[in-house]
Amino acid sequence: MRTTRRISQVLFFLFFVFLFIQARFPYETDLPSDLFLRASALNSVIVLLAGRVFVASLALGVIILALAIPFGRFFCGWICPLGTVIDLTDKIVKRKRQKIRVRPTLRFRWIKFFILAALITAAFFSFQFIWFFDPVAMLTRVFTVAVFPAFVFIVNAAFSFAFTINFLENTVYDVYDFAQRTFFPVNQPYFYQAIPIFFLFLMILSLSLATRRFWCRNFCPLGALLGVFSKYRIWRRYVIDTCTNCGICQRDCRMNAIEDDFTLNNTVECIECAECVSVCPTNAVYYRLGRPSVGINKVDLSRRRLVLASIAGIAGLSLVKAAAKDRKKTGMVLRPPGALPEEKFLDRCVRCQACVRICASTGGCLQPALTESGWEGIWTPVSVPRLGFCEYECNLCGRVCFTGAIQKLDIEVKQKVKIGLAHFDKTRCIPWYRQEDCLVCEEHCPVSDKAIKFDLQKARGPDGTIRAVKFPYVVADLCIGCGICENKCPLEGAAGIYVTRENEQRI
Amino acid sequence: MSELNRRDFIAKTALAGCATASFTTAPVSVNAQDHPQLVVAKNSSPAELVKNAVEGLGGMGRFVKRGQSVLIKPNIGWNRIPDQAANTNPEAVAQVVKMCLNAGAKRVRVLDRTCAPAKSCYKNSGIEKLANEAGAEVRHVVESRFQEVKIPNGKLVKSWLFYKDALESDVLINMPIAKHHTISGITLGFKNFLGILGGERGKLHTDFMTKVVDINLAVKPALTIIDAYRILLRNGPSGGNLDDVAIKKTIIAGTDRVAVDAYAATLFDVELSQLEYLKIASEKGLGTLELDKVAIKEIDLSI
């Protein structure tokens, strides 16, 4: 059973990576790249609760949650890609072996239930904070902004070197082109948030130094949720009387779920990894369907802590809400086309960066924010035109958003949705400031009656002569705020044209 | 092209002439011993037009020798479909690929440094698919393959980054589409070579007319084929609106790149004097601006 579980973990992880990699322009396969995100019951429950709306794509998580009632936390042990990464880290990390065999501490176990209770309370008041904790969103995020860009950087460097080897050049070009067509992005993605997101992730992995699956044991609210539901599971662990009380199963249990009476395990904590089945020297341990009442099923959260958790949830949300005042006026950020009105958007967005990831394969304007849109908006997708632009013929961000924070828009609709408005900075723009022709912005403007037009006027150029110069201006009714003008402006540093969220349409 | 093969050309043109004689009605004002500098083919499918235009110039064998490598530079700059006339016609490109391979080219590459995201452009232009099927290597541009080139006789641009394939291929074929462009008036062959440039190309937009000629001093296209099957009259170069597209069913092929651009300009409502770069280019010796001094052959395939 352990081998089967390991194969399952590897296959699901590879499937996760495959879905991640195939989510790229033009995305014709339409394979659900969000499958794992949807399978996270935490995402489903909290988004449904905070968003107060049923989204069909969230049903999968609810099904997995329902399956936990009879079958327990199979998701954690067999499927969860973060769990697999943590298991791998645990294999690599060398911990100090304890001389005398004592059960590792249970002191932190309650934290995950505390977090869950706080999150649910906050969600009741329509505030969604799972984005920091959800394991699948976390892994997708770190893959998007750190792991994949770093991988691309390395591969690009290798290609650059290979191109310099003369006799290999044409072969290398063939290989490069094959990579481009299959899994590799044309452009190197860049993300300002790569470093903080990666280090937070590294911290979670480094918890392996303490005990195995430290995150899962003590912090993961998804595990807590599935655990609470699998209290009365019928798929359970049995120990027959060949057991010699050697205690190897307790020592090797990655979830620390086996009690001091080795025949008992905690059904809330057990993730059915079957390690105990495989390590038992007398083959005394096995799993089968059985009556739910036997055993221990304690949810390690005292009533006092439950109350504290609810208070913490409310306090936390009030704090964050108070930190962002009047977003409509002060929020400077551009949201992707089809984003819900800001409040609703924040309720739904779990910061998985699926939109950011797929955007990087076309226009590349989306970046995870830091506090540009308030503390509430950390790591939400914002469009940064100087780094990329919203590609006119693309609607992929909405197509991969499984929570509906960004709506799926038909391409014809999306092409008309205004995400902002371009303005000329006449102290920077070349024709306005230097009286020379430029119009690169006009060249790239994708709307077919161009939103950038020009007046032909006589002006004194830099060489002192009077000449006819094309002075550009923006037609607000035509501009959709895609930001390609700001992106392509040939000035170094700040562009001569920039996009604000004026005219923004959020439906 | 080398003088040695003139005899061959004569033989081949004679054959080609016989083959197309039944279609050719326009008066051929060219001495049979010389190839025209410019052939204009009209009123057929893009592939047929290209075929006849190049054959009118003496056939692809005049430009591509057995075992040579060819780079075709179409315009694939925009994420648009062929009907929107923002990119070179894919059937025309595929036809050139076939002709190069038939002439014995060892390798035909097709590429452009796009303005919109490359994958979208390559796909939606239709060029990736058709050129690949015709046997070309349609390649994405790789940043590390740009090389700095000195342009000693350039007036404003003294050096720039050029794509390696454009510099090192034995034969360079320029295949622009004719369309409106605010800064250059219309974009044709000269402007199309911005697609083999690295660096911040937007900087070329100031004093564009001089700079575009400077850039062209660094490359030597053996052949320029302008796709005017559909032309974009307004809102170029990106286009998008079908109302701005006019169907001209014309392909202009030639060896004199100034004359080719000058002829293509006559399809637009634009004064030749507005295309200041042509004057600068002819003064630099890149070609002939006065069309009446150019040997032009017109082929009407509708009759």
Coordinates of C-alpha atoms in Angstrom, one line a residue, chain A residues 24-26 28 159-160 163 166 169-170 173-174 176-177 180-181 184-186 361-363 389 391-394 430 434 436-440 442-450 453-454 467 470 484 488-492, chain B residues 78-80 84 107 109 111 114-121 123-124 128 132 137-145 163-165 168 180-183 191 200-203 205-207 234-241 244:
Chain A
R24 CA 0.0 28.8 -21.7
F25 CA -1.0 30.7 -24.8
P26 CA -2.9 29.8 -27.0
E28 CA -6.3 25.4 -27.1
F159 CA 20.7 27.8 -25.0
S160 CA 22.6 31.1 -25.3
F163 CA 24.1 28.8 -29.8
N166 CA 29.3 26.7 -34.3
E169 CA 24.1 25.9 -34.1
N170 CA 21.4 24.6 -36.4
Y173 CA 17.9 26.1 -33.1
D174 CA 15.8 23.1 -33.9
Y176 CA 15.0 25.6 -29.1
D177 CA 12.1 25.8 -31.5
Q180 CA 9.1 26.9 -27.7
R181 CA 6.3 25.0 -29.3
F184 CA 8.8 26.9 -23.0
P185 CA 7.7 30.6 -22.9
V186 CA 9.0 32.9 -25.6
S361 CA 2.9 33.6 -22.0
T362 CA 1.2 36.4 -23.9
G363 CA 1.3 40.1 -23.0
F389 CA 0.7 44.9 -21.7
E391 CA -2.8 41.5 -25.2
Y392 CA -5.8 42.6 -27.3
E393 CA -6.4 39.1 -28.7
C394 CA -6.2 37.3 -25.3
I430 CA 9.0 63.1 -27.2
R434 CA 11.3 67.7 -27.7
E436 CA 10.2 65.5 -32.6
D437 CA 8.1 62.9 -34.3
C438 CA 7.7 59.6 -32.5
L439 CA 4.2 58.0 -32.4
V440 CA 5.4 54.5 -31.3
E442 CA 0.1 55.1 -31.9
E443 CA 1.7 52.4 -34.0
H444 CA 1.0 49.8 -31.3
C445 CA -2.5 50.9 -30.3
P446 CA -4.5 47.7 -31.0
V447 CA -8.1 49.2 -31.2
S448 CA -9.0 49.4 -34.8
D449 CA -10.1 53.0 -34.7
K450 CA -6.9 54.0 -32.9
K453 CA -4.5 60.3 -32.7
F454 CA -2.4 63.3 -33.6
R467 CA 9.0 71.8 -38.8
K470 CA 2.7 65.1 -35.1
I484 CA 0.7 48.7 -24.8
K488 CA 6.4 50.3 -25.9
C489 CA 7.2 54.0 -25.2
P490 CA 10.9 54.2 -26.2
L491 CA 11.9 56.6 -23.4
E492 CA 14.2 55.2 -20.8
Chain B
W78 CA 0.9 41.6 -35.3
N79 CA -1.5 39.2 -33.8
R80 CA -3.9 39.4 -36.7
Q84 CA -6.9 41.9 -41.5
R107 CA 17.6 25.6 -45.7
R109 CA 14.2 30.1 -42.6
L111 CA 11.2 34.7 -39.0
T114 CA 7.2 40.6 -33.7
C115 CA 5.5 43.6 -32.0
A116 CA 2.7 41.6 -30.3
P117 CA 3.5 38.4 -28.5
A118 CA 5.4 36.2 -30.9
K119 CA 3.5 33.0 -30.5
S120 CA 0.2 34.7 -31.2
C121 CA 1.5 36.4 -34.2
K123 CA 0.0 31.4 -35.2
N124 CA -2.8 33.8 -36.2
E128 CA 3.8 29.4 -39.1
N132 CA 6.2 24.9 -42.1
E137 CA 12.0 26.4 -40.7
V138 CA 9.8 28.9 -39.1
R139 CA 11.8 30.1 -36.1
H140 CA 11.2 32.3 -33.1
V141 CA 13.7 35.1 -32.6
V142 CA 16.3 34.3 -29.9
E143 CA 17.6 37.3 -28.0
S144 CA 21.1 36.0 -27.9
R145 CA 21.3 35.8 -31.7
Y163 CA 19.7 39.2 -36.3
K164 CA 22.4 36.7 -37.1
D165 CA 20.4 34.8 -39.7
E168 CA 24.7 35.2 -42.4
H180 CA -0.5 52.3 -43.7
H181 CA 1.8 53.5 -41.0
T182 CA 1.6 56.9 -39.5
I183 CA 5.3 57.8 -39.1
K191 CA 10.5 49.6 -43.0
E200 CA 14.8 49.4 -28.5
R201 CA 13.4 49.9 -32.0
G202 CA 11.1 52.7 -30.9
K203 CA 14.2 54.9 -30.8
H205 CA 11.0 56.6 -34.8
T206 CA 12.5 60.1 -34.3
D207 CA 14.0 61.2 -37.7
R234 CA -5.9 53.2 -42.3
N235 CA -5.2 52.4 -38.7
G236 CA -1.9 50.7 -39.6
P237 CA 0.4 49.1 -39.0
S238 CA -1.6 47.0 -36.5
G239 CA -5.0 47.4 -38.3
G240 CA -7.8 45.1 -37.2
N241 CA -10.7 46.6 -38.9
D244 CA -9.7 49.6 -43.6

